[in-house]
Amino acid sequence: MKKGKEETSSHRIVTTDDAEVSAYLEIAKELQGVQAAPKPGEVFHGEKEAIAIIDFGSQYSHLIARRVRECNVYCELFPHDAPLKQIMSIHPRGFILSGGPASVYEKKAPLTPVGVYESHLPVLGICYGMQLITHQLGGKVAPGAKREYGPAVLHVSDERSPLFKGLPESLSVWMSHGDQVIDMPPGFKSSAYTENSPNAVISDGRKSFGLQFHPEVAHTPEGINIIKNFLYRVCGCKGTWTPGNFINESINSIREQVRRGKVICALSGGVDSAVAAKLVHAAIGDQLTCIFVNNGLLRREEPERALNTFRKNLRMKVVYVDATDQFLKKLKGVTDPEQKRKHIGQEFIKVFERQATKLGKIDFLTQGTLYPDVIESATPESKAAAKIKTHHNVGGLPAKMALTLIEPLRYLFKDEVRRVGLELGLPDDMVWRQPFPGPGLAIRIIGEVNRDKLEILRGADWIVMNEIKKAKLYREMWQTFAILTDVHSVGVMGDFRTYGYLVALRAVTSQDAMTADWARLPYPLLATISNRIVNEVHGVNRVVYDITSKPPSTIEWE
Ligand code: XMP
């Protein structure tokens, strides 16, 4: 075989290593059998109906995965340099190649793993992914006359294309690219065009497709249907990835893993730990003990409500520890946000360990780790964003306890966790609870944290929550909360001068907290919240609304 190139009946492949090619071709051969239709009653967890998304570093790669899951098809995201064996281990029915910042003609441009095209499974290339298909299969990509960024109108010229079945002939799409497909690879033709891109969609008419635009973003309204067409019409998926199937399969695998062992789980009151615990409880019942640590930094009535749900409604074994004094003592005099996080994280581990020891021999620890965290930790160092804040520092595994981890939500996105939670019978208000940071109110009090300030903030937070829920905006918002600043300002109440705290309101919309926009709350609602806070919360005489987005701000103030 000639080094660097290999001819197959339909593809010309650019690669670097002959041995690698032969090894991968072996794997590709094995793959021929995995496309068999599922038998009725079979449960799919990656085994049969899965899609492998190869990530070339696009900011939208997570979104592709979410869209595929929204179509009830299981998928996993793999870095472009992941070993092919790992990619194939989920037995994909097709591949999606993501976009990315590179240009295919750059020297070190990341390439599609060898074996993907040879597998003869369907491939959908998006933006850079499309350019890769072109480049690797013998076409030509070159810089466009101008960068195309923003909305464009796509005209479908191949009415028989399965990707556009049932869709209008002209659709709005979102472009973000500099390079263009100039010559198509042999056997490919253009299926759609825009004003600036004659080859906005290319296809070999059967299994390989390239899209110059981004179907995964909300700005391409029919994007989800294009993806669905690829999954259902091209890859032959049926949409079997459902909460019910996931639960059944998880229960079986948890039982198999735990057998007669003992499991502990830290509950935070949040949806992730709640769903993880409920799932494990459904599998092994009272072999699971949950530990709920009240760090004194929770919102009003939060510990009571959570305990009530777990113990009374869900009949789970929960050890409750009120460690408020211990945490507040540790936080005395601490003003730096990262120091607060560090102290809270360390105290949590101490309390948790002490309680766990009292339970005797424990074998497993359950955690509500979600897929975005897994993806993030698999990101190469070079790509990882600079650390702005130390998140997820509460609930971490105390290293010396040496427990085996059970992470049943490891491959789920937040919206899937919610669907699973509802299916498991968790109450609505727990499932739909807005995210709340591990260090709690401590990072919403600027400066030192103490009991008085916590009480003031709890009062303001209670009113915000109450009014947002009354206005039926709670679920629409990613987070809505109050911040107690360290600013005092002059006010007048009745005939008296006041010198009180400034409270800030924060309400943001977001998909995943990576970016967020400040919410355009109605003025009358802002007025009500402000009025109630200054009238009902002693010590506060001024309320302001935070109108910055993320970036450049962050969601929390600390
Ligand atoms: P930022 O403030 O970075 O927050 O825009 C993004 C999301 O993360 C939450 N957050 C935290 N969660 N421990 C957590 O468990 C933390 O230390 C922490 N800091 C921020 C924040 O509420 C938002 O949802």
Coordinates of C-alpha atoms and ligand atoms in Angstrom, one line a residue:
M1 CA 0.0 0.0 0.0
K2 CA 1.4 3.4 -0.9
K3 CA 2.2 5.5 2.2
G4 CA -0.2 8.3 2.8
K5 CA -2.8 7.3 0.3
E6 CA -5.1 4.4 -0.1
E7 CA -7.5 3.7 -2.9
T8 CA -10.8 2.0 -2.2
S9 CA -13.7 1.5 -4.5
S10 CA -15.2 4.9 -3.6
H11 CA -12.8 6.8 -1.4
R12 CA -9.3 8.3 -1.6
I13 CA -8.0 8.7 1.9
V14 CA -5.3 11.0 3.2
T15 CA -3.5 9.3 6.1
T16 CA -0.1 9.0 7.5
D17 CA 0.6 5.4 8.6
D18 CA 0.1 2.2 6.7
A19 CA -0.1 0.0 9.8
E20 CA -2.7 2.3 11.2
V21 CA -4.7 1.9 8.0
S22 CA -4.7 -1.8 8.0
A23 CA -5.6 -2.0 11.7
Y24 CA -8.5 0.3 11.2
L25 CA -9.7 -1.5 8.1
E26 CA -9.9 -4.6 10.3
I27 CA -12.1 -2.8 12.7
A28 CA -14.1 -1.3 9.8
K29 CA -14.7 -4.9 8.5
E30 CA -16.0 -5.9 11.9
L31 CA -18.4 -3.1 11.7
Q32 CA -20.3 -4.3 8.7
G33 CA -22.5 -6.4 10.9
V34 CA -23.6 -3.7 13.4
Q35 CA -26.3 -2.2 11.2
A36 CA -28.8 -5.0 11.7
A37 CA -32.2 -3.7 12.7
P38 CA -33.0 -3.9 16.4
K39 CA -35.2 -6.7 17.6
P40 CA -38.5 -5.7 19.3
G41 CA -38.0 -5.2 23.0
E42 CA -34.3 -4.7 22.8
V43 CA -32.9 -1.9 25.0
F44 CA -30.5 0.4 23.3
H45 CA -27.7 2.0 25.4
G46 CA -25.1 2.6 22.8
E47 CA -25.3 -1.1 21.9
K48 CA -27.3 -0.7 18.7
E49 CA -28.7 2.7 18.1
A50 CA -25.8 5.1 18.6
I51 CA -24.2 7.9 16.7
A52 CA -20.5 8.9 17.1
I53 CA -19.9 12.6 16.9
I54 CA -16.3 13.5 16.1
D55 CA -15.3 16.8 17.7
F56 CA -13.0 19.1 15.8
G57 CA -13.2 21.8 18.3
S58 CA -16.4 23.7 17.3
Q59 CA -18.0 25.8 19.9
Y60 CA -21.2 24.1 18.8
S61 CA -20.1 20.4 19.2
H62 CA -22.1 19.9 22.5
L63 CA -25.1 21.3 20.7
I64 CA -24.9 18.7 18.0
A65 CA -25.0 16.0 20.7
R66 CA -27.9 17.6 22.4
R67 CA -29.9 17.8 19.2
V68 CA -29.2 14.1 18.4
R69 CA -30.4 13.2 21.9
E70 CA -33.5 15.3 21.4
C71 CA -34.3 13.0 18.5
N72 CA -34.2 10.1 21.0
V73 CA -31.0 8.7 19.6
Y74 CA -28.1 8.0 21.8
C75 CA -24.8 9.6 20.8
E76 CA -21.3 10.3 22.2
L77 CA -18.9 13.0 21.5
F78 CA -15.3 11.9 20.8
P79 CA -12.2 14.1 20.4
H80 CA -10.9 13.8 16.8
D81 CA -7.8 12.1 18.0
A82 CA -9.6 9.5 20.1
P83 CA -8.6 5.9 19.2
L84 CA -10.9 4.5 16.6
K85 CA -11.5 1.4 18.7
Q86 CA -12.9 3.6 21.5
I87 CA -15.2 5.4 18.9
M88 CA -16.4 2.0 17.5
S89 CA -17.1 0.6 21.0
I90 CA -20.5 2.3 21.0
H91 CA -21.3 0.5 17.7
P92 CA -22.3 3.7 15.8
R93 CA -24.9 3.6 13.1
G94 CA -23.4 6.8 11.6
F95 CA -20.9 9.6 12.2
I96 CA -21.3 13.3 12.5
L97 CA -18.2 15.3 11.9
S98 CA -18.4 18.6 13.8
G99 CA -17.2 22.1 12.7
G100 CA -14.0 23.5 14.0
P101 CA -11.6 26.5 13.8
A102 CA -9.0 24.9 11.6
S103 CA -8.6 25.0 7.8
V104 CA -8.2 21.7 6.0
Y105 CA -5.2 23.0 4.1
E106 CA -3.3 23.9 7.2
K107 CA -0.3 21.7 7.9
K108 CA -1.6 20.2 11.1
A109 CA -5.3 20.3 10.3
P110 CA -7.1 17.6 12.3
L111 CA -8.4 14.8 10.1
T112 CA -11.2 12.3 10.3
P113 CA -10.0 9.2 12.0
V114 CA -9.0 6.5 9.5
G115 CA -11.7 3.8 9.4
V116 CA -14.6 6.2 9.5
Y117 CA -15.1 6.5 5.7
E118 CA -14.0 2.9 5.2
S119 CA -16.8 1.7 7.5
H120 CA -19.3 2.6 4.8
L121 CA -21.5 3.9 7.6
P122 CA -23.3 7.2 7.0
V123 CA -21.4 10.4 7.6
L124 CA -22.7 13.9 8.0
G125 CA -20.0 16.6 8.0
I126 CA -20.9 20.0 9.4
C127 CA -18.9 23.0 8.2
Y128 CA -15.3 22.0 8.9
G129 CA -16.6 18.4 8.8
M130 CA -17.9 19.0 5.3
Q131 CA -14.6 20.5 4.2
L132 CA -12.8 17.4 5.6
I133 CA -15.0 15.1 3.6
T134 CA -14.2 17.1 0.5
H135 CA -10.5 17.3 1.2
Q136 CA -10.0 13.7 2.3
L137 CA -12.1 12.2 -0.4
G138 CA -10.5 14.0 -3.3
G139 CA -12.3 17.3 -3.7
K140 CA -11.0 20.8 -3.2
V141 CA -11.5 23.4 -0.4
A142 CA -10.3 27.0 -0.7
P143 CA -10.8 30.2 1.2
G144 CA -14.1 31.9 0.1
A145 CA -14.1 35.4 -1.4
K146 CA -15.4 36.6 1.9
R147 CA -16.2 35.1 5.3
E148 CA -19.9 34.1 5.6
Y149 CA -21.2 34.7 9.1
G150 CA -24.9 34.9 10.0
P151 CA -28.2 34.0 8.4
A152 CA -28.5 32.9 4.8
V153 CA -31.3 31.4 2.7
L154 CA -30.7 27.9 1.5
H155 CA -32.3 26.7 -1.7
V156 CA -32.6 22.9 -2.0
S157 CA -31.9 21.8 -5.6
D158 CA -32.0 18.0 -5.1
E159 CA -35.6 17.3 -4.1
R160 CA -34.8 13.6 -3.6
S161 CA -32.2 14.3 -0.9
P162 CA -33.3 12.4 2.2
L163 CA -31.9 15.2 4.4
F164 CA -34.6 17.6 3.2
K165 CA -37.5 15.2 3.0
G166 CA -40.7 17.0 4.2
L167 CA -38.9 20.4 4.5
P168 CA -39.6 23.5 2.5
E169 CA -37.5 24.2 -0.7
S170 CA -36.0 27.3 0.8
L171 CA -35.0 27.6 4.4
S172 CA -33.2 29.9 6.8
V173 CA -29.8 28.6 7.9
W174 CA -26.9 29.9 10.0
M175 CA -23.5 30.2 8.4
S176 CA -20.1 30.6 10.1
H177 CA -17.2 29.8 7.7
G178 CA -14.3 31.2 5.8
D179 CA -13.5 28.2 3.6
Q180 CA -15.6 26.8 0.8
V181 CA -16.0 23.6 -1.2
I182 CA -14.6 24.5 -4.7
D183 CA -14.5 21.0 -6.3
M184 CA -16.6 18.1 -5.0
P185 CA -15.0 14.7 -4.4
P186 CA -15.7 12.2 -7.1
G187 CA -19.3 10.9 -6.9
F188 CA -20.5 13.9 -5.0
K189 CA -22.9 16.6 -6.2
S190 CA -24.4 19.7 -4.8
S191 CA -27.8 19.3 -3.2
A192 CA -28.4 22.9 -2.1
Y193 CA -27.0 26.4 -2.5
T194 CA -27.0 29.9 -1.0
E195 CA -26.2 33.2 -2.6
N196 CA -22.5 32.9 -1.6
S197 CA -22.1 29.1 -1.5
P198 CA -22.9 27.1 -4.6
N199 CA -22.1 23.9 -2.8
A200 CA -23.8 24.7 0.5
V201 CA -24.8 21.0 0.8
I202 CA -23.0 18.2 -0.9
S203 CA -23.8 14.5 -1.0
D204 CA -22.9 11.2 -2.7
G205 CA -26.6 10.6 -2.9
R206 CA -26.6 7.7 -0.4
K207 CA -24.6 7.9 2.8
S208 CA -22.2 10.8 2.9
F209 CA -23.4 14.4 3.3
G210 CA -21.8 17.7 4.0
L211 CA -23.5 20.9 5.2
Q212 CA -21.8 24.2 5.0
F213 CA -24.2 25.7 7.6
H214 CA -24.9 24.7 11.2
P215 CA -28.1 22.7 11.6
E216 CA -27.5 22.4 15.4
V217 CA -28.0 26.0 16.3
A218 CA -31.3 27.6 17.1
H219 CA -30.8 30.1 14.2
T220 CA -31.3 27.2 11.8
P221 CA -35.0 26.6 12.6
E222 CA -35.3 23.5 10.5
G223 CA -31.9 22.2 11.7
I224 CA -33.3 19.7 14.1
N225 CA -35.4 18.2 11.2
I226 CA -32.4 17.9 9.0
I227 CA -30.6 16.1 11.8
K228 CA -33.6 13.9 12.4
N229 CA -33.7 13.0 8.7
F230 CA -30.1 12.0 8.8
L231 CA -30.6 9.9 11.9
Y232 CA -33.9 8.2 10.8
R233 CA -33.8 8.1 7.0
V234 CA -30.1 7.7 6.4
C235 CA -28.8 5.9 9.5
G236 CA -32.0 3.9 10.0
C237 CA -32.4 4.9 13.7
K238 CA -35.9 4.5 15.3
G239 CA -35.5 6.8 18.3
T240 CA -35.3 4.3 21.0
W241 CA -33.3 6.4 23.5
T242 CA -36.0 7.2 26.0
P243 CA -36.0 7.8 29.7
G244 CA -37.9 4.6 30.3
N245 CA -35.3 2.5 28.5
F246 CA -32.5 4.3 30.2
I247 CA -33.9 3.7 33.6
N248 CA -34.5 0.0 33.0
E249 CA -31.0 -0.5 31.7
S250 CA -29.4 1.6 34.5
I251 CA -31.2 -0.3 37.2
N252 CA -29.9 -3.6 35.8
S253 CA -26.4 -2.4 35.5
I254 CA -26.4 -0.8 39.0
R255 CA -27.7 -4.1 40.5
E256 CA -25.0 -6.0 38.7
Q257 CA -22.3 -3.7 39.8
V258 CA -23.4 -3.3 43.5
R259 CA -24.7 -6.8 44.2
R260 CA -24.9 -6.9 48.1
G261 CA -22.5 -3.9 48.6
K262 CA -23.3 -0.7 50.4
V263 CA -23.6 2.7 48.7
I264 CA -23.6 6.3 49.9
C265 CA -24.6 9.4 48.2
A266 CA -24.3 13.1 49.1
L267 CA -27.6 15.0 48.5
S268 CA -27.4 18.7 47.8
G269 CA -31.0 19.4 47.1
G270 CA -30.2 19.8 43.5
V271 CA -31.7 17.8 40.6
D272 CA -28.5 15.9 39.6
S273 CA -27.8 14.3 42.9
A274 CA -31.5 13.7 43.5
V275 CA -32.0 11.8 40.2
A276 CA -28.8 9.9 40.7
A277 CA -29.8 8.8 44.2
K278 CA -33.3 7.9 43.2
L279 CA -32.1 5.8 40.3
V280 CA -29.7 3.9 42.6
H281 CA -32.5 3.6 45.2
A282 CA -34.8 2.2 42.6
A283 CA -32.1 -0.5 41.9
I284 CA -30.9 -1.5 45.3
G285 CA -33.3 0.1 47.9
D286 CA -32.0 0.5 51.4
Q287 CA -28.5 -0.6 50.5
L288 CA -28.2 3.1 49.7
T289 CA -27.8 5.7 52.4
C290 CA -27.9 9.4 51.5
I291 CA -26.1 12.0 53.5
F292 CA -27.5 15.5 53.4
V293 CA -25.1 18.1 54.8
N294 CA -26.7 21.5 55.7
N295 CA -23.7 23.9 55.4
G296 CA -25.8 26.8 56.6
L297 CA -25.5 28.4 53.2
L298 CA -28.8 27.1 51.7
R299 CA -31.9 29.1 50.9
R300 CA -34.8 29.5 53.2
E301 CA -36.7 26.3 53.9
E302 CA -34.5 24.4 51.5
P303 CA -33.1 21.7 53.8
E304 CA -36.5 21.0 55.3
R305 CA -38.2 20.7 52.0
A306 CA -35.6 18.4 50.5
L307 CA -35.5 16.2 53.5
N308 CA -39.2 15.9 53.5
T309 CA -39.2 14.8 49.9
F310 CA -36.5 12.2 50.2
R311 CA -37.7 10.7 53.5
K312 CA -41.4 11.0 53.3
N313 CA -42.3 11.0 49.6
L314 CA -39.5 8.8 48.3
R315 CA -38.9 6.7 51.4
M316 CA -35.1 6.9 51.1
K317 CA -32.7 6.5 54.0
V318 CA -31.2 9.9 54.6
V319 CA -28.7 11.0 57.3
Y320 CA -29.1 14.7 58.0
V321 CA -26.3 16.7 59.4
D322 CA -26.6 20.3 60.4
A323 CA -23.0 21.6 60.2
T324 CA -23.9 25.3 60.0
D325 CA -21.6 26.3 62.9
Q326 CA -18.6 24.4 61.6
F327 CA -18.9 26.1 58.1
L328 CA -19.5 29.6 59.4
K329 CA -16.6 29.3 61.8
K330 CA -14.4 28.4 58.9
L331 CA -15.7 31.3 56.8
K332 CA -15.1 33.9 59.5
G333 CA -13.0 36.7 58.1
V334 CA -12.8 35.1 54.6
T335 CA -13.5 37.6 51.8
D336 CA -11.8 36.0 48.7
P337 CA -14.3 34.0 46.6
E338 CA -11.8 31.2 45.8
Q339 CA -10.9 30.9 49.4
K340 CA -14.5 30.6 50.3
R341 CA -14.9 27.8 47.8
K342 CA -11.8 26.1 49.1
H343 CA -12.9 26.2 52.7
I344 CA -16.5 25.1 51.9
G345 CA -15.2 22.2 49.8
Q346 CA -12.8 21.0 52.5
E347 CA -15.3 21.3 55.3
F348 CA -17.8 19.3 53.2
I349 CA -15.4 16.5 52.8
K350 CA -14.6 16.4 56.5
V351 CA -18.3 16.3 57.5
F352 CA -19.1 13.8 54.9
E353 CA -16.3 11.5 55.8
R354 CA -17.2 11.6 59.5
Q355 CA -20.7 10.6 58.8
A356 CA -19.8 7.9 56.3
T357 CA -17.4 6.3 58.8
K358 CA -20.3 6.0 61.2
L359 CA -22.1 3.8 58.7
G360 CA -19.5 1.1 58.8
K361 CA -18.0 -0.5 55.7
I362 CA -19.1 1.3 52.5
D363 CA -18.3 0.1 49.0
F364 CA -19.6 2.7 46.5
L365 CA -20.2 6.4 46.2
T366 CA -22.9 7.7 43.9
Q367 CA -22.4 11.0 42.2
G368 CA -24.6 13.0 39.9
T369 CA -21.8 13.8 37.3
L370 CA -23.3 14.8 33.9
Y371 CA -22.1 14.4 30.4
P372 CA -20.9 18.1 29.9
D373 CA -18.5 17.6 32.9
V374 CA -17.3 14.3 31.3
I375 CA -16.7 16.0 27.9
E376 CA -15.0 18.9 29.6
S377 CA -12.6 16.7 31.5
A378 CA -11.7 14.8 28.3
T379 CA -10.8 18.1 26.5
P380 CA -7.1 18.3 25.8
E381 CA -5.3 20.7 28.0
S382 CA -4.4 22.9 25.1
K383 CA -8.1 23.4 24.4
A384 CA -9.3 23.8 27.9
A385 CA -10.6 27.3 28.7
A386 CA -8.7 29.3 31.3
K387 CA -10.1 28.6 34.7
I388 CA -12.2 31.5 35.8
K389 CA -13.7 29.9 38.9
T390 CA -13.3 26.6 40.7
H391 CA -16.7 25.0 40.1
H392 CA -18.0 21.7 41.2
N393 CA -15.9 21.7 44.3
V394 CA -18.6 20.4 46.6
G395 CA -19.5 16.7 46.6
G396 CA -16.2 15.5 45.3
L397 CA -14.9 12.1 46.2
P398 CA -12.8 12.2 49.4
A399 CA -9.7 10.5 47.9
K400 CA -8.7 8.5 50.9
M401 CA -12.1 6.8 51.3
A402 CA -11.2 4.8 48.2
L403 CA -14.8 4.0 47.1
T404 CA -15.8 2.9 43.7
L405 CA -17.8 5.5 41.9
I406 CA -21.3 5.0 40.5
E407 CA -22.2 7.8 38.1
P408 CA -25.4 6.7 36.5
L409 CA -26.0 10.1 34.8
R410 CA -22.5 10.2 33.3
Y411 CA -23.8 10.2 29.7
L412 CA -26.8 12.5 30.1
F413 CA -27.4 16.1 29.5
K414 CA -29.4 18.2 31.9
D415 CA -32.6 18.1 30.0
E416 CA -32.4 14.3 29.9
V417 CA -31.7 14.2 33.6
R418 CA -34.9 16.1 34.1
R419 CA -36.9 13.7 31.9
V420 CA -35.5 10.8 33.9
G421 CA -36.3 12.5 37.2
L422 CA -39.9 13.0 36.2
E423 CA -40.2 9.4 35.0
L424 CA -38.8 8.2 38.4
G425 CA -41.5 10.2 40.2
L426 CA -39.5 13.0 41.6
P427 CA -41.6 16.0 42.4
D428 CA -41.8 18.8 39.8
D429 CA -40.3 21.5 41.9
M430 CA -37.2 19.3 42.6
V431 CA -36.8 18.3 38.9
W432 CA -37.2 21.9 37.6
R433 CA -35.2 23.6 40.3
Q434 CA -32.8 26.2 38.9
P435 CA -29.1 25.4 39.3
F436 CA -27.7 26.4 42.7
P437 CA -24.0 26.6 43.3
G438 CA -22.3 24.2 45.7
P439 CA -20.9 27.0 47.9
G440 CA -24.5 28.3 48.1
L441 CA -25.2 31.8 49.4
A442 CA -21.6 32.3 50.4
I443 CA -20.7 33.3 46.9
R444 CA -23.7 35.6 46.7
I445 CA -22.6 37.6 49.7
I446 CA -19.8 39.9 48.6
G447 CA -17.2 40.0 51.4
E448 CA -17.3 38.2 54.7
V449 CA -20.2 35.7 55.3
N450 CA -22.0 35.8 58.6
R451 CA -25.4 34.9 60.1
D452 CA -26.9 38.4 59.8
K453 CA -26.0 38.8 56.2
L454 CA -27.2 35.3 55.4
E455 CA -30.6 36.2 56.9
I456 CA -30.8 39.3 54.9
L457 CA -29.9 37.5 51.7
R458 CA -32.4 34.7 52.4
G459 CA -35.1 37.2 52.8
A460 CA -34.4 38.9 49.5
D461 CA -33.9 35.6 47.7
W462 CA -37.2 34.3 49.0
I463 CA -39.0 37.3 47.5
V464 CA -37.3 37.0 44.2
M465 CA -38.2 33.3 43.9
N466 CA -41.7 33.9 45.0
E467 CA -42.4 36.7 42.5
I468 CA -40.6 34.9 39.6
K469 CA -42.7 31.8 40.2
K470 CA -45.9 33.9 40.6
A471 CA -45.1 35.5 37.2
K472 CA -44.7 32.0 35.8
L473 CA -41.1 32.8 34.6
Y474 CA -39.3 30.4 36.9
R475 CA -38.7 27.6 34.3
E476 CA -38.0 30.1 31.5
M477 CA -35.0 31.5 33.4
W478 CA -31.8 29.7 33.9
Q479 CA -31.2 31.3 37.2
T480 CA -32.9 34.1 39.2
F481 CA -31.5 35.3 42.5
A482 CA -30.4 38.1 44.7
I483 CA -26.8 39.2 45.7
L484 CA -26.0 41.0 48.9
T485 CA -23.3 43.5 48.0
D486 CA -20.9 45.1 50.4
V487 CA -22.1 48.5 49.3
H488 CA -24.1 50.7 51.7
S489 CA -26.0 53.7 50.4
V490 CA -28.2 56.5 51.8
G491 CA -31.9 56.3 51.6
V492 CA -35.0 57.8 53.2
M493 CA -37.8 55.8 54.9
G494 CA -40.6 57.9 56.3
D495 CA -38.8 60.9 57.8
F496 CA -35.6 59.1 58.6
R497 CA -32.3 58.8 56.9
T498 CA -31.2 55.2 56.3
Y499 CA -27.8 53.8 55.5
G500 CA -28.6 50.3 54.3
Y501 CA -27.4 47.5 52.1
L502 CA -27.5 47.4 48.3
V503 CA -29.1 44.3 47.0
A504 CA -28.6 43.3 43.3
L505 CA -31.0 41.2 41.3
R506 CA -29.6 38.7 38.7
A507 CA -31.9 36.9 36.2
V508 CA -30.3 35.2 33.2
T509 CA -31.4 33.0 30.4
S510 CA -29.0 30.3 29.2
Q511 CA -28.7 26.9 27.6
D512 CA -25.8 25.6 29.5
A513 CA -24.3 28.4 31.7
M514 CA -21.3 28.7 29.3
T515 CA -22.9 31.9 28.0
A516 CA -25.9 33.7 29.4
D517 CA -28.0 36.7 28.6
W518 CA -29.6 39.0 31.2
A519 CA -33.3 38.5 31.2
R520 CA -35.6 41.3 30.0
L521 CA -37.9 41.0 33.0
P522 CA -41.0 43.1 32.8
Y523 CA -40.7 46.5 34.6
P524 CA -43.8 45.9 36.8
L525 CA -42.3 42.6 38.0
L526 CA -38.9 44.4 38.8
A527 CA -40.9 47.1 40.6
T528 CA -42.7 44.6 42.7
I529 CA -39.6 42.7 43.7
S530 CA -37.7 45.9 44.5
N531 CA -40.6 47.3 46.6
R532 CA -41.1 44.1 48.5
I533 CA -37.4 43.7 49.3
V534 CA -36.9 47.3 50.6
N535 CA -40.1 47.0 52.6
E536 CA -39.8 43.5 54.0
V537 CA -36.1 42.9 54.3
H538 CA -34.7 44.8 57.2
G539 CA -31.3 46.5 56.4
V540 CA -31.8 46.9 52.7
N541 CA -32.7 50.3 51.2
R542 CA -31.7 50.0 47.6
V543 CA -32.2 47.4 44.8
V544 CA -30.4 47.4 41.4
Y545 CA -30.8 45.1 38.4
D546 CA -27.7 43.5 36.8
I547 CA -27.9 44.1 33.0
T548 CA -24.7 42.4 31.9
S549 CA -24.4 39.2 30.0
K550 CA -21.9 36.3 30.2
P551 CA -19.3 37.0 28.8
P552 CA -18.0 39.4 29.8
S553 CA -19.6 39.0 33.2
T554 CA -20.2 35.6 34.9
I555 CA -23.6 34.5 36.2
E556 CA -22.6 34.5 39.9
W557 CA -21.0 37.7 41.2
E558 CA -18.2 35.8 42.9
Ligands
XMP1 P1 -20.5 31.4 36.5 O1 -20.7 32.3 37.7 O2 -19.2 30.9 36.3 O3 -21.5 30.2 36.8 O4 -21.1 32.0 35.2 C1 -21.8 29.2 35.8 C2 -22.7 28.2 36.5 O5 -22.0 27.5 37.6 C3 -22.6 27.8 38.9 N1 -21.5 27.9 39.8 C4 -21.1 27.0 40.6 N2 -21.5 25.7 40.9 N3 -19.8 25.4 42.5 C5 -20.9 25.0 41.8 O6 -21.3 23.8 42.1 C6 -19.3 26.7 42.3 O7 -18.4 27.1 43.0 C7 -20.0 27.5 41.3 N4 -19.7 28.8 40.9 C8 -20.7 29.0 39.9 C9 -23.4 29.0 38.7 O8 -24.5 29.1 39.6 C10 -23.9 28.9 37.3 O9 -25.0 28.0 37.2

